[in-house]
């Protein structure tokens, strides 16, 4: 039966569905999930087909203008996923669609790259060439080369190879001897690279057991639980993923591998491309550095079924693969899986839901699982698989805690490098081994204070101090990007009494270079890695031993393998601990464990120095003893006592405005309305000034809600907000399962 009508949502969020009629000519090809162009008000707009009703009661129905793309862009399962996200994350379906379909596909502005191909028109015999040689010897020579081609060749490539010019080629075409034809070509970001095929490694017993369980889940995908693979760094998780994907592929299924953007390094990609090197197209890679054109082509490669494995960051969870068999979420605890703009989804949780909808297996892997996932494993919602040994039977690195309070007593001011840590670095330099120094804070000095009046230089738009960056000799705000010149005198009291306080990676780099003038020191953070190539280059130089000491932010904490690194120094372990965030302890534990995992992956055992003012805080102590179970137990107890996840879901509403009073009033009104509509099963906090009171010129107020029935809570919040008219300059955003509480 041919569809009469389509029900669509328009890309621009208006939170309503509209009906259109379907012209005869399009009826055969249109389907649920198709992208269409429709007349809307007096313009035309892009939209997605949600349903195809036989009747419509809408008045003044107009026909759709065009169908965009051949097959429906979005499968029915993905549409179901989008609807779930809309309900769960308290966010319009149109906004969800923005994440679901890459912009290049949504806007349908970028097309295929066209290239001119050369092909002999008919079989060219030597007579023809000899004939031509008398009149146009150069043309004849080129024709001879073309006659030898087995298949059409891009004109540019042919000319480059034969060093003829375009004119000669055109002349041949004019004579009707060859054909020049435009054809679409794929932009492959990895076209130039060669991947040498690798084969399965023989698994150790723990790995084999884990793979078996995953294979079982692949077979019983309708009923299998999500799997949490808890394996220490270097325990061979990736090898298991590779073998599980191979099995899925053999069964005619496809697979998605999610990795945090930061660990989507050339190394990671190479491992996957090499294992499946039998067909160049089979692995598609999605990350934020792709050009529009490349993203367009990768998406089509996946959508058309030529790619069967997708490896990518957060949004790859929406990859339009058919016959999905397996989703892997590596480093599932990573907070970068959470999108910090609407739709504020968490890719790991979306992966679990997509797996349920598509009836496929899902594996969450981590050396330091999130509290939520581990809790799900202990309650039986997930299945827990553990890898307790490193593949190479390496011992875990030795963790040494350096008490900065004692160091301060010795030196009056706390040094950046304690004596113990600098001795350890000197020792490594002597042995020609490498060191990583970690500090999660950029810049040189983190504030500029007046020692006379106590005023700090704050950002005019945000409630934070400006950081001094020495390489640009300016003050800069890490939140909004505002920069300012460094004043000579205190602008508040006029005294020449400004002092620099606090330190970031830039200062660590300069201190270390100063202390070890012979060592080659490099810094890796968002400031020093602005060029795309700089990152690869620094990693390469570190790998080949040209760099002795690498100083960096979280950029260096994750997923990098350097066998010659035997020392890791954590300059200040307390940075995360003092954030007003219930996950502060969890983050510290994870960070210490992950950073420590960088030490001693080769022949030599590693050593980690943790500098801290709170040596007895539980997350530091448990990380020191590599005691995940101990840490989990005490953290869980704290969360239960305070009604935090995983026991209760949280929703954070932020109300902001350039006008402080209006933001506050709106937040307070919202709290009153919520009080009326929420039952007593939910915990509703007061409207409070956000820890980061002012951001980019906007005053911010927080309302925190908690409860178990998250879908219901989400719905009630949406309904309350929809009914509450906010002043024009006040914005309320809703974050379900928030990770940013600032
Ligand atoms: P993880 O992902 O848990 O950090 P990897 O899969 O990267 O661990 O494994 C660490 C190293 O050990 C890699 O170099 C990998 O090739 C190697 N490896 C993994 N499994 C085996 C095995 N069964 N036999 C030999 N080497 C292995
Ligand atoms: Zn700012």
XYZ file of C-alpha atoms and ligand atoms in Angstrom:
770
model
C 0.000 0.000 0.000
C 1.288 3.398 -0.899
C 1.506 5.945 1.909
C -0.863 8.880 1.717
C 0.627 11.012 4.423
C 3.770 11.462 6.416
C 4.029 12.813 9.930
C 7.284 14.703 10.402
C 9.276 16.743 12.860
C 10.982 19.836 11.508
C 14.706 20.177 12.289
C 14.338 23.517 14.038
C 12.964 22.606 17.460
C 9.323 23.602 17.694
C 8.190 20.503 19.560
C 5.301 19.678 17.283
C 4.609 17.130 14.595
C 3.203 18.123 11.201
C 1.423 16.172 8.473
C 2.159 16.397 4.762
C 0.868 14.513 1.784
C 3.107 12.346 -0.381
C 3.241 12.933 -4.138
C 2.774 9.846 -6.286
C 6.336 10.038 -7.592
C 7.870 9.738 -4.126
C 5.492 7.212 -2.631
C 7.579 4.186 -3.548
C 10.761 5.399 -1.938
C 9.661 7.190 1.207
C 9.757 5.451 4.565
C 9.852 6.005 8.299
C 13.176 7.676 9.048
C 13.407 9.322 5.612
C 14.678 12.850 5.402
C 12.425 15.207 3.478
C 12.179 18.824 2.428
C 8.803 20.327 3.213
C 7.121 23.700 2.837
C 6.960 25.298 6.253
C 5.312 28.660 6.823
C 6.561 30.579 3.796
C 9.912 28.810 3.533
C 11.068 25.290 3.039
C 12.560 23.233 5.837
C 14.269 19.909 6.409
C 12.400 17.309 8.401
C 12.383 13.662 9.470
C 9.530 11.251 8.834
C 8.258 9.742 12.096
C 5.176 7.922 10.871
C 3.098 7.305 7.758
C -0.580 7.535 8.723
C -3.311 6.635 6.263
C -5.510 9.503 7.359
C -4.851 12.945 8.637
C -7.209 15.415 10.242
C -4.852 18.331 9.797
C -6.160 21.244 7.744
C -4.488 22.709 4.684
C -2.162 19.791 4.127
C 0.562 20.490 1.593
C 2.684 17.958 -0.268
C 6.319 17.389 0.640
C 8.764 19.033 -1.763
C 11.489 16.462 -2.021
C 13.033 13.371 -0.587
C 16.622 13.798 0.660
C 18.789 10.747 0.017
C 17.588 7.407 -1.252
C 17.135 5.026 1.678
C 15.732 6.324 5.000
C 18.583 7.938 6.924
C 17.372 6.726 10.304
C 16.328 3.170 11.057
C 13.248 2.479 13.116
C 15.401 1.256 16.006
C 17.365 4.492 16.007
C 14.115 6.416 15.957
C 12.966 4.445 18.967
C 16.257 5.258 20.666
C 15.760 8.948 19.890
C 12.326 8.874 21.477
C 13.722 7.232 24.577
C 16.434 9.891 24.800
C 13.892 12.635 24.415
C 11.861 11.302 27.329
C 14.783 10.344 29.557
C 16.920 13.424 29.017
C 13.954 15.766 29.160
C 14.740 17.245 25.785
C 12.774 17.843 22.544
C 13.009 15.109 19.923
C 14.214 17.666 17.383
C 17.208 18.409 19.593
C 17.986 14.716 19.934
C 17.951 14.453 16.133
C 20.711 17.017 16.006
C 23.050 14.544 17.695
C 21.683 11.494 15.961
C 22.464 12.650 12.427
C 25.744 14.402 11.671
C 25.229 17.947 10.468
C 26.588 17.220 6.976
C 23.923 14.589 6.504
C 21.171 16.643 8.083
C 21.787 19.735 6.032
C 22.427 17.700 2.878
C 24.709 20.429 1.549
C 27.907 18.460 1.160
C 27.888 15.833 -1.552
C 30.328 13.346 -2.923
C 33.669 14.474 -4.152
C 33.711 14.227 -7.933
C 36.796 13.335 -9.902
C 37.490 13.091 -13.595
C 38.261 9.535 -14.702
C 39.990 8.519 -17.945
C 38.977 5.465 -19.861
C 39.696 4.216 -23.391
C 36.471 4.552 -25.368
C 36.862 1.338 -27.344
C 39.627 -1.169 -27.564
C 42.575 0.772 -28.895
C 44.753 -1.194 -31.335
C 48.294 -0.280 -32.250
C 47.262 0.826 -35.751
C 45.289 3.675 -34.302
C 48.234 4.718 -32.173
C 50.677 4.510 -35.114
C 48.314 6.559 -37.196
C 48.128 9.247 -34.572
C 51.872 9.220 -34.046
C 52.480 10.800 -37.418
C 50.277 13.786 -36.699
C 50.485 14.200 -32.931
C 53.312 12.198 -31.405
C 52.702 13.320 -27.830
C 49.032 12.447 -27.976
C 49.950 9.052 -29.360
C 52.314 8.433 -26.508
C 49.646 9.299 -23.945
C 47.093 7.156 -25.753
C 49.495 4.255 -25.573
C 49.679 4.639 -21.811
C 45.901 4.843 -21.525
C 45.435 1.787 -23.711
C 47.333 -0.207 -21.084
C 44.956 0.750 -18.243
C 42.937 -2.087 -16.840
C 40.329 0.152 -15.262
C 39.417 3.848 -15.300
C 42.025 5.999 -13.627
C 41.629 9.491 -12.119
C 42.856 11.972 -14.726
C 44.991 13.847 -12.227
C 46.753 10.661 -11.207
C 47.382 9.655 -14.813
C 48.847 13.024 -15.720
C 51.048 12.996 -12.650
C 52.359 9.538 -13.512
C 52.970 10.184 -17.205
C 53.906 13.883 -16.967
C 51.661 14.877 -19.848
C 49.541 17.978 -19.626
C 45.816 18.422 -19.485
C 45.693 19.830 -23.023
C 47.010 16.624 -24.537
C 44.459 14.625 -22.615
C 41.585 16.867 -23.738
C 42.749 16.574 -27.345
C 42.436 12.800 -27.174
C 38.932 13.123 -25.805
C 38.034 15.520 -28.618
C 39.173 12.982 -31.169
C 36.748 10.566 -29.562
C 39.485 8.121 -28.639
C 39.058 8.247 -24.900
C 36.302 9.133 -22.496
C 36.551 11.570 -19.582
C 33.854 10.948 -17.034
C 33.066 12.447 -13.632
C 32.658 9.906 -10.889
C 32.174 10.099 -7.138
C 35.216 9.151 -5.094
C 35.465 8.516 -1.393
C 37.478 10.760 0.874
C 39.298 8.278 3.073
C 41.281 9.884 5.900
C 43.391 6.730 6.105
C 43.865 6.174 2.368
C 47.600 6.812 2.498
C 48.264 4.434 5.377
C 49.219 0.802 5.033
C 47.919 -1.610 7.618
C 49.728 -4.870 8.114
C 47.281 -7.570 8.994
C 47.584 -8.977 12.503
C 46.080 -12.198 13.736
C 44.435 -13.262 16.988
C 46.800 -13.672 19.919
C 46.497 -16.766 22.032
C 44.415 -15.735 25.023
C 45.340 -16.433 28.619
C 42.745 -18.313 30.718
C 41.105 -15.165 32.146
C 40.847 -13.619 28.707
C 39.500 -16.838 27.197
C 36.805 -17.042 29.848
C 35.784 -13.447 29.211
C 35.661 -13.982 25.452
C 33.522 -17.079 25.976
C 30.987 -15.126 27.992
C 30.873 -12.400 25.365
C 30.395 -15.013 22.640
C 27.514 -16.449 24.668
C 25.981 -13.006 24.868
C 26.345 -12.626 21.098
C 24.405 -15.834 20.619
C 21.709 -15.103 23.207
C 21.495 -11.425 22.441
C 17.770 -11.221 23.206
C 18.228 -12.096 26.831
C 21.863 -11.414 27.619
C 22.692 -8.762 30.199
C 25.143 -5.961 29.528
C 28.653 -7.095 30.421
C 31.022 -5.089 32.589
C 34.610 -6.057 31.835
C 36.704 -4.910 34.767
C 40.325 -5.407 33.822
C 43.409 -3.629 35.097
C 45.354 -1.575 32.578
C 47.311 -3.851 30.277
C 45.199 -6.912 31.091
C 44.355 -7.430 27.425
C 40.842 -5.982 27.166
C 41.405 -4.605 23.675
C 42.551 -8.004 22.445
C 39.269 -9.427 23.687
C 37.306 -6.713 21.880
C 39.135 -7.503 18.648
C 38.386 -11.215 18.875
C 34.760 -10.673 19.881
C 34.251 -8.364 16.891
C 35.770 -10.984 14.612
C 33.221 -13.491 15.858
C 30.371 -11.012 15.401
C 31.523 -10.333 11.840
C 31.678 -14.046 11.057
C 28.076 -14.305 12.149
C 27.060 -11.576 9.744
C 26.818 -8.906 12.434
C 28.368 -5.466 12.751
C 29.977 -3.742 15.735
C 30.497 -0.331 17.319
C 33.517 0.493 19.491
C 33.247 3.661 21.549
C 36.414 5.171 22.958
C 36.836 8.537 24.662
C 37.847 11.159 22.110
C 41.136 11.609 23.883
C 42.136 7.975 23.442
C 41.142 7.877 19.782
C 44.830 8.025 18.970
C 46.476 6.811 15.758
C 47.696 3.860 17.844
C 44.175 2.755 18.712
C 42.885 3.168 15.178
C 45.834 1.257 13.802
C 45.144 -1.701 16.074
C 41.631 -2.056 14.712
C 42.462 -1.285 11.089
C 45.278 -3.830 11.159
C 43.269 -6.647 12.669
C 40.610 -6.197 9.998
C 42.969 -5.255 7.191
C 41.455 -7.814 4.794
C 39.103 -5.141 3.480
C 40.036 -1.511 3.560
C 36.469 -0.314 3.935
C 35.366 -2.538 6.761
C 36.450 -0.205 9.574
C 35.027 3.317 9.663
C 36.464 5.894 12.040
C 34.420 8.796 13.418
C 36.016 11.598 15.399
C 35.894 15.353 15.705
C 38.871 16.037 13.442
C 37.214 14.737 10.279
C 36.477 17.279 7.587
C 32.844 17.723 6.569
C 33.511 15.783 3.399
C 35.211 12.922 5.217
C 32.380 12.724 7.719
C 29.866 12.620 4.879
C 31.694 9.754 3.205
C 32.276 7.756 6.405
C 28.594 8.062 7.251
C 27.561 6.759 3.829
C 30.096 3.973 4.044
C 28.398 2.870 7.254
C 24.828 3.522 6.108
C 25.284 1.590 2.872
C 26.675 -1.413 4.748
C 30.192 -1.342 3.341
C 31.688 -0.573 6.736
C 30.899 -3.199 9.367
C 32.916 -1.865 12.294
C 32.677 1.689 13.549
C 35.203 3.039 15.968
C 34.567 6.484 17.306
C 33.928 8.898 20.127
C 30.627 9.661 21.863
C 28.353 10.240 18.867
C 29.455 7.023 17.155
C 26.875 5.344 19.384
C 24.387 6.503 16.723
C 26.280 4.959 13.797
C 23.660 3.718 11.298
C 24.926 0.131 11.113
C 22.557 -2.623 10.116
C 22.473 -5.993 11.916
C 24.227 -4.582 14.919
C 25.662 -7.426 16.954
C 27.961 -5.862 19.493
C 28.592 -2.494 21.120
C 31.784 -1.976 23.105
C 32.269 1.013 25.370
C 35.920 1.215 26.328
C 36.899 3.261 29.396
C 33.218 3.353 30.244
C 33.872 5.508 33.329
C 35.134 8.431 31.259
C 33.148 11.616 31.770
C 33.749 12.703 28.172
C 30.985 10.265 27.226
C 28.606 12.781 28.714
C 27.615 15.513 26.294
C 27.554 18.883 28.003
C 25.092 20.531 25.657
C 21.582 19.461 24.731
C 20.837 16.640 24.288
C 22.838 16.045 27.466
C 23.150 12.317 26.977
C 25.680 9.813 28.300
C 26.932 7.627 25.446
C 27.499 4.620 27.710
C 23.913 4.647 28.929
C 22.621 5.274 25.429
C 24.724 2.305 24.258
C 23.057 0.050 26.814
C 19.608 1.182 25.686
C 20.448 0.868 22.001
C 21.681 -2.667 22.643
C 18.390 -3.504 24.293
C 16.393 -2.084 21.373
C 18.524 -3.753 18.707
C 18.838 -6.951 20.736
C 22.598 -6.984 20.575
C 25.400 -7.601 23.065
C 27.026 -4.726 24.923
C 30.376 -4.748 26.727
C 31.516 -1.954 29.032
C 35.229 -2.079 29.735
C 37.358 -0.233 32.272
C 40.217 -0.530 34.713
C 38.265 1.736 37.044
C 34.549 1.197 36.395
C 32.153 3.979 37.269
C 30.348 3.521 40.533
C 27.055 3.264 38.651
C 28.204 0.428 36.399
C 29.968 -1.500 39.136
C 26.919 -1.189 41.329
C 24.782 -2.551 38.478
C 27.167 -5.483 38.295
C 26.894 -6.224 42.000
C 23.085 -6.143 41.904
C 22.994 -8.518 38.926
C 21.698 -6.011 36.407
C 25.003 -6.363 34.562
C 27.240 -9.390 34.321
C 30.695 -8.862 35.789
C 33.823 -10.257 34.126
C 37.190 -9.613 35.695
C 40.743 -9.625 34.406
C 43.002 -9.429 37.409
C 46.408 -9.917 35.800
C 48.444 -7.873 33.414
C 49.169 -9.844 30.263
C 52.929 -9.557 30.758
C 52.611 -10.507 34.455
C 54.073 -7.164 35.341
C 53.624 -6.107 38.911
C 51.480 -3.050 39.517
C 53.620 0.043 39.893
C 54.778 1.029 43.346
C 52.839 4.031 44.625
C 54.630 6.412 46.953
C 52.708 9.147 48.708
C 54.543 12.424 49.304
C 53.026 14.524 52.084
C 53.219 18.100 50.867
C 52.439 19.423 54.359
C 55.780 18.101 55.586
C 57.542 19.413 52.513
C 56.076 22.809 53.253
C 57.328 22.681 56.816
C 60.832 22.062 55.502
C 60.812 24.733 52.831
C 58.275 27.285 54.086
C 56.616 27.284 50.685
C 55.547 24.045 49.086
C 57.830 23.161 46.221
C 56.428 22.105 42.865
C 58.674 19.072 42.957
C 59.340 17.442 46.299
C 62.867 16.368 47.004
C 61.905 12.713 46.626
C 60.326 13.244 43.258
C 63.248 15.266 41.900
C 65.671 12.605 43.064
C 63.635 9.976 41.286
C 63.659 12.044 38.085
C 67.443 12.497 38.307
C 67.803 8.764 38.737
C 65.698 8.054 35.617
C 67.670 10.566 33.570
C 70.841 8.777 34.545
C 69.398 5.414 33.540
C 68.014 6.891 30.318
C 64.467 6.013 31.290
C 61.510 8.343 30.811
C 59.263 10.301 33.167
C 55.725 11.630 32.938
C 54.652 14.512 35.187
C 50.962 15.091 35.522
C 49.057 18.180 36.616
C 45.462 18.839 35.754
C 45.805 22.591 35.407
C 47.080 24.660 32.517
C 49.001 27.899 32.504
C 51.869 29.360 34.510
C 50.307 30.932 37.591
C 46.709 30.336 38.484
C 46.155 33.749 39.983
C 47.603 37.200 40.270
C 47.121 38.578 43.772
C 47.869 41.896 45.394
C 49.893 41.363 48.554
C 48.805 44.758 49.810
C 45.007 44.748 49.420
C 44.422 41.059 48.719
C 42.534 41.629 45.465
C 42.853 38.945 42.799
C 42.486 39.598 39.089
C 39.165 38.009 38.225
C 37.498 37.490 34.888
C 34.954 40.245 34.226
C 32.522 37.654 32.791
C 33.047 34.691 35.122
C 33.533 34.215 38.825
C 37.039 32.768 38.562
C 40.565 34.128 38.800
C 42.464 34.738 35.583
C 45.383 32.431 34.862
C 48.733 33.854 33.838
C 50.147 32.297 30.655
C 53.791 33.052 30.176
C 54.074 32.062 26.518
C 51.601 34.753 25.560
C 52.461 37.032 28.496
C 48.770 37.610 29.243
C 46.099 36.700 31.735
C 43.407 34.396 30.438
C 40.076 32.960 31.598
C 39.835 29.186 31.110
C 36.068 29.328 31.013
C 35.192 32.038 28.506
C 38.512 32.720 26.787
C 38.692 36.376 27.884
C 42.276 37.647 27.985
C 43.795 40.723 29.593
C 47.154 42.432 29.797
C 49.182 41.924 32.963
C 48.924 45.096 35.041
C 52.133 46.585 36.496
C 50.409 47.809 39.641
C 47.355 46.592 41.474
C 44.362 48.203 39.725
C 42.471 48.181 43.032
C 44.909 49.899 45.423
C 47.582 51.188 43.032
C 50.466 49.539 44.941
C 53.281 47.789 43.137
C 52.623 44.621 45.132
C 51.326 42.022 42.679
C 52.385 38.439 43.251
C 51.804 35.308 41.231
C 50.204 32.443 43.117
C 49.346 28.863 42.286
C 50.894 27.068 39.355
C 49.980 25.163 36.218
C 51.698 22.920 33.683
C 53.615 25.800 32.123
C 55.328 26.531 35.417
C 56.037 22.842 36.045
C 57.703 22.659 32.641
C 59.867 25.677 33.326
C 60.807 24.510 36.845
C 61.776 21.064 35.588
C 63.801 22.480 32.679
C 65.576 24.709 35.143
C 66.324 21.875 37.572
C 67.462 19.478 34.843
C 69.034 21.671 32.167
C 70.366 18.702 30.194
C 67.026 16.917 29.973
C 64.698 17.320 27.037
C 61.387 18.477 28.527
C 58.151 18.876 26.584
C 54.697 19.978 27.633
C 51.477 18.516 26.354
C 48.262 20.374 27.097
C 45.582 22.306 25.237
C 47.881 25.354 24.998
C 50.905 23.647 23.510
C 48.941 21.300 21.244
C 46.946 23.772 19.205
C 48.284 22.410 15.937
C 46.801 19.031 15.003
C 50.208 17.705 14.034
C 51.863 18.814 17.287
C 50.141 16.042 19.204
C 51.333 13.233 16.935
C 54.771 14.749 16.722
C 55.211 14.984 20.500
C 54.000 11.425 20.969
C 56.373 10.216 18.286
C 59.316 12.012 19.847
C 58.430 10.651 23.238
C 58.146 7.140 21.884
C 61.504 7.293 20.126
C 63.138 8.611 23.284
C 63.880 12.122 22.061
C 61.950 13.520 25.015
C 63.040 12.598 28.550
C 60.291 14.226 30.556
C 56.740 14.836 29.418
C 54.660 17.310 31.429
C 50.939 17.389 30.798
C 47.276 17.512 31.697
C 44.757 14.684 31.297
C 45.807 14.596 27.679
C 48.624 12.291 28.763
C 46.708 10.340 31.384
C 44.827 8.044 29.082
C 45.490 5.034 26.959
C 49.038 5.755 25.868
C 51.591 2.953 25.930
C 55.229 3.829 26.443
C 57.405 0.932 27.568
C 60.320 3.102 28.654
C 58.335 5.204 31.138
C 59.274 3.991 34.583
C 58.331 7.030 36.609
C 55.110 8.983 36.922
C 54.810 12.032 39.144
C 51.426 13.397 40.126
C 52.194 16.982 41.035
C 49.028 17.665 42.984
C 46.546 14.884 43.643
C 44.136 17.161 45.520
C 42.909 19.251 42.626
C 39.792 17.205 41.972
C 39.165 16.398 45.614
C 38.179 19.908 46.559
C 35.590 20.435 43.872
C 32.022 20.729 45.191
C 31.029 17.536 43.442
C 29.834 14.237 44.881
C 32.005 12.446 42.323
C 35.207 14.183 43.479
C 36.479 11.122 45.336
C 35.614 8.818 42.467
C 37.420 11.043 39.979
C 40.528 11.213 42.114
C 40.644 7.455 42.506
C 40.170 6.930 38.773
C 42.685 9.540 37.796
C 45.397 8.215 40.109
C 44.823 4.661 38.937
C 44.786 5.628 35.252
C 47.837 7.847 35.457
C 49.672 5.194 37.421
C 48.842 2.731 34.659
C 51.250 4.677 32.452
C 54.256 3.574 34.514
C 56.276 0.457 33.869
C 54.656 -1.248 30.963
C 57.946 -2.556 29.672
C 60.628 -4.715 31.256
C 61.210 -2.474 34.255
C 58.769 -2.038 37.102
C 57.207 1.381 37.457
C 57.141 3.854 40.282
C 54.549 6.522 40.956
C 54.936 9.547 43.230
C 51.714 11.105 44.416
C 52.158 14.580 45.925
C 49.261 15.570 48.154
C 48.138 17.660 51.126
C 45.607 15.011 52.116
C 47.610 11.795 52.173
C 44.991 9.996 54.214
C 41.962 10.702 52.052
C 40.332 7.377 51.159
C 40.552 7.748 47.384
C 44.301 8.304 47.602
C 44.851 5.469 50.045
C 42.775 2.947 48.101
C 44.394 3.953 44.816
C 47.772 3.521 46.454
C 47.003 -0.080 47.323
C 45.286 -0.767 43.994
C 42.249 -1.680 46.048
C 39.208 -1.168 43.844
C 36.900 -3.243 46.026
C 37.790 -1.304 49.152
C 37.327 2.005 47.464
C 34.026 0.910 45.928
C 32.625 -0.166 49.263
C 33.379 3.023 51.120
C 32.314 5.271 48.254
C 29.056 3.377 47.878
C 28.309 3.808 51.556
C 28.811 7.554 51.234
C 26.532 7.751 48.205
C 23.794 5.819 49.932
C 23.986 7.963 53.042
C 23.648 11.110 50.935
C 21.031 9.873 48.447
C 23.306 10.246 45.460
C 23.696 8.024 42.388
C 23.649 5.070 41.971
C 20.919 5.022 44.639
C 19.018 7.998 43.325
C 19.053 9.662 39.940
C 19.777 13.362 39.897
C 18.513 16.164 37.690
C 20.248 19.516 37.746
C 18.340 22.554 36.525
C 20.410 25.648 35.824
C 18.605 28.950 35.551
C 20.718 31.726 34.105
C 20.460 35.305 32.998
C 22.626 38.375 32.550
C 20.350 39.927 35.144
C 21.101 38.430 38.547
C 17.787 39.308 40.181
C 15.670 37.878 37.400
C 17.658 34.642 37.337
C 17.233 34.251 41.087
C 13.528 35.060 41.058
C 12.849 32.673 38.185
C 14.747 29.891 39.950
C 12.768 30.445 43.140
C 9.468 30.481 41.268
C 10.455 27.290 39.502
C 11.197 25.605 42.824
C 7.739 26.578 44.125
C 6.054 25.147 41.041
C 8.089 21.971 41.245
C 7.094 21.594 44.886
C 3.441 21.646 43.831
C 3.790 19.066 41.084
C 6.318 16.607 42.529
C 5.299 13.920 44.946
C 7.079 13.350 48.238
C 9.040 10.474 46.712
C 11.343 13.072 45.140
C 13.977 15.180 46.872
C 13.843 18.793 45.794
C 16.616 21.204 46.772
C 16.355 24.981 47.115
C 17.387 27.372 44.400
C 21.010 28.174 45.233
C 23.697 30.221 43.581
C 25.784 27.815 41.472
C 29.360 27.183 42.707
C 30.383 28.965 39.521
C 28.084 31.902 40.108
C 28.877 33.791 36.977
C 29.866 32.318 33.651
C 30.292 34.227 30.403
C 28.422 37.170 31.828
C 25.485 35.082 33.012
C 24.424 34.669 36.639
C 23.606 31.084 37.435
C 21.323 29.361 39.926
C 21.012 25.654 40.539
C 18.121 23.425 41.502
C 19.006 19.820 42.271
C 16.336 17.131 42.164
C 16.734 13.504 43.067
C 14.611 10.410 42.856
C 14.467 6.808 41.761
C 11.784 6.975 39.074
C 13.787 9.059 36.647
C 11.387 8.856 33.700
C 8.566 10.196 35.832
C 10.733 12.882 37.363
C 11.901 13.905 33.900
C 8.351 14.176 32.652
C 7.206 16.221 35.641
C 10.120 18.614 35.219
C 9.353 19.034 31.516
C 5.655 19.672 32.205
C 6.393 22.176 34.941
C 8.869 24.049 32.776
C 6.511 24.100 29.807
C 3.844 25.735 31.936
C 6.152 28.321 33.470
C 6.659 31.408 31.330
C 10.218 32.613 31.943
C 11.263 36.205 31.270
C 12.803 36.542 27.833
C 16.390 36.875 29.063
C 16.200 33.923 31.447
C 17.171 30.451 30.273
C 16.578 27.196 32.135
C 18.547 24.109 31.121
C 17.889 20.604 32.364
C 20.684 18.092 32.882
C 19.635 14.528 33.692
C 22.339 12.421 35.398
C 24.614 15.493 35.546
C 28.399 15.254 35.674
C 29.159 18.968 35.798
C 27.893 20.379 39.057
C 29.688 23.698 38.867
P 44.135 -3.259 27.850
O 43.201 -2.905 26.723
O 43.476 -4.022 28.951
O 44.946 -2.097 28.361
P 45.640 -4.553 25.759
O 44.647 -5.386 25.036
O 46.040 -3.259 25.143
O 45.182 -4.299 27.262
O 46.928 -5.455 26.021
C 48.150 -4.942 26.483
C 49.278 -5.519 25.631
O 49.325 -6.929 25.770
C 49.113 -5.247 24.159
O 50.371 -4.943 23.627
C 48.575 -6.547 23.597
O 48.952 -6.750 22.257
C 49.204 -7.574 24.512
N 48.365 -8.766 24.672
C 47.037 -8.792 24.949
N 46.595 -10.048 25.073
C 47.664 -10.857 24.865
C 47.854 -12.291 24.869
N 46.847 -13.099 25.121
N 49.091 -12.743 24.622
C 50.110 -11.896 24.398
N 50.002 -10.557 24.380
C 48.803 -10.026 24.615
Zn 35.632 34.249 31.862
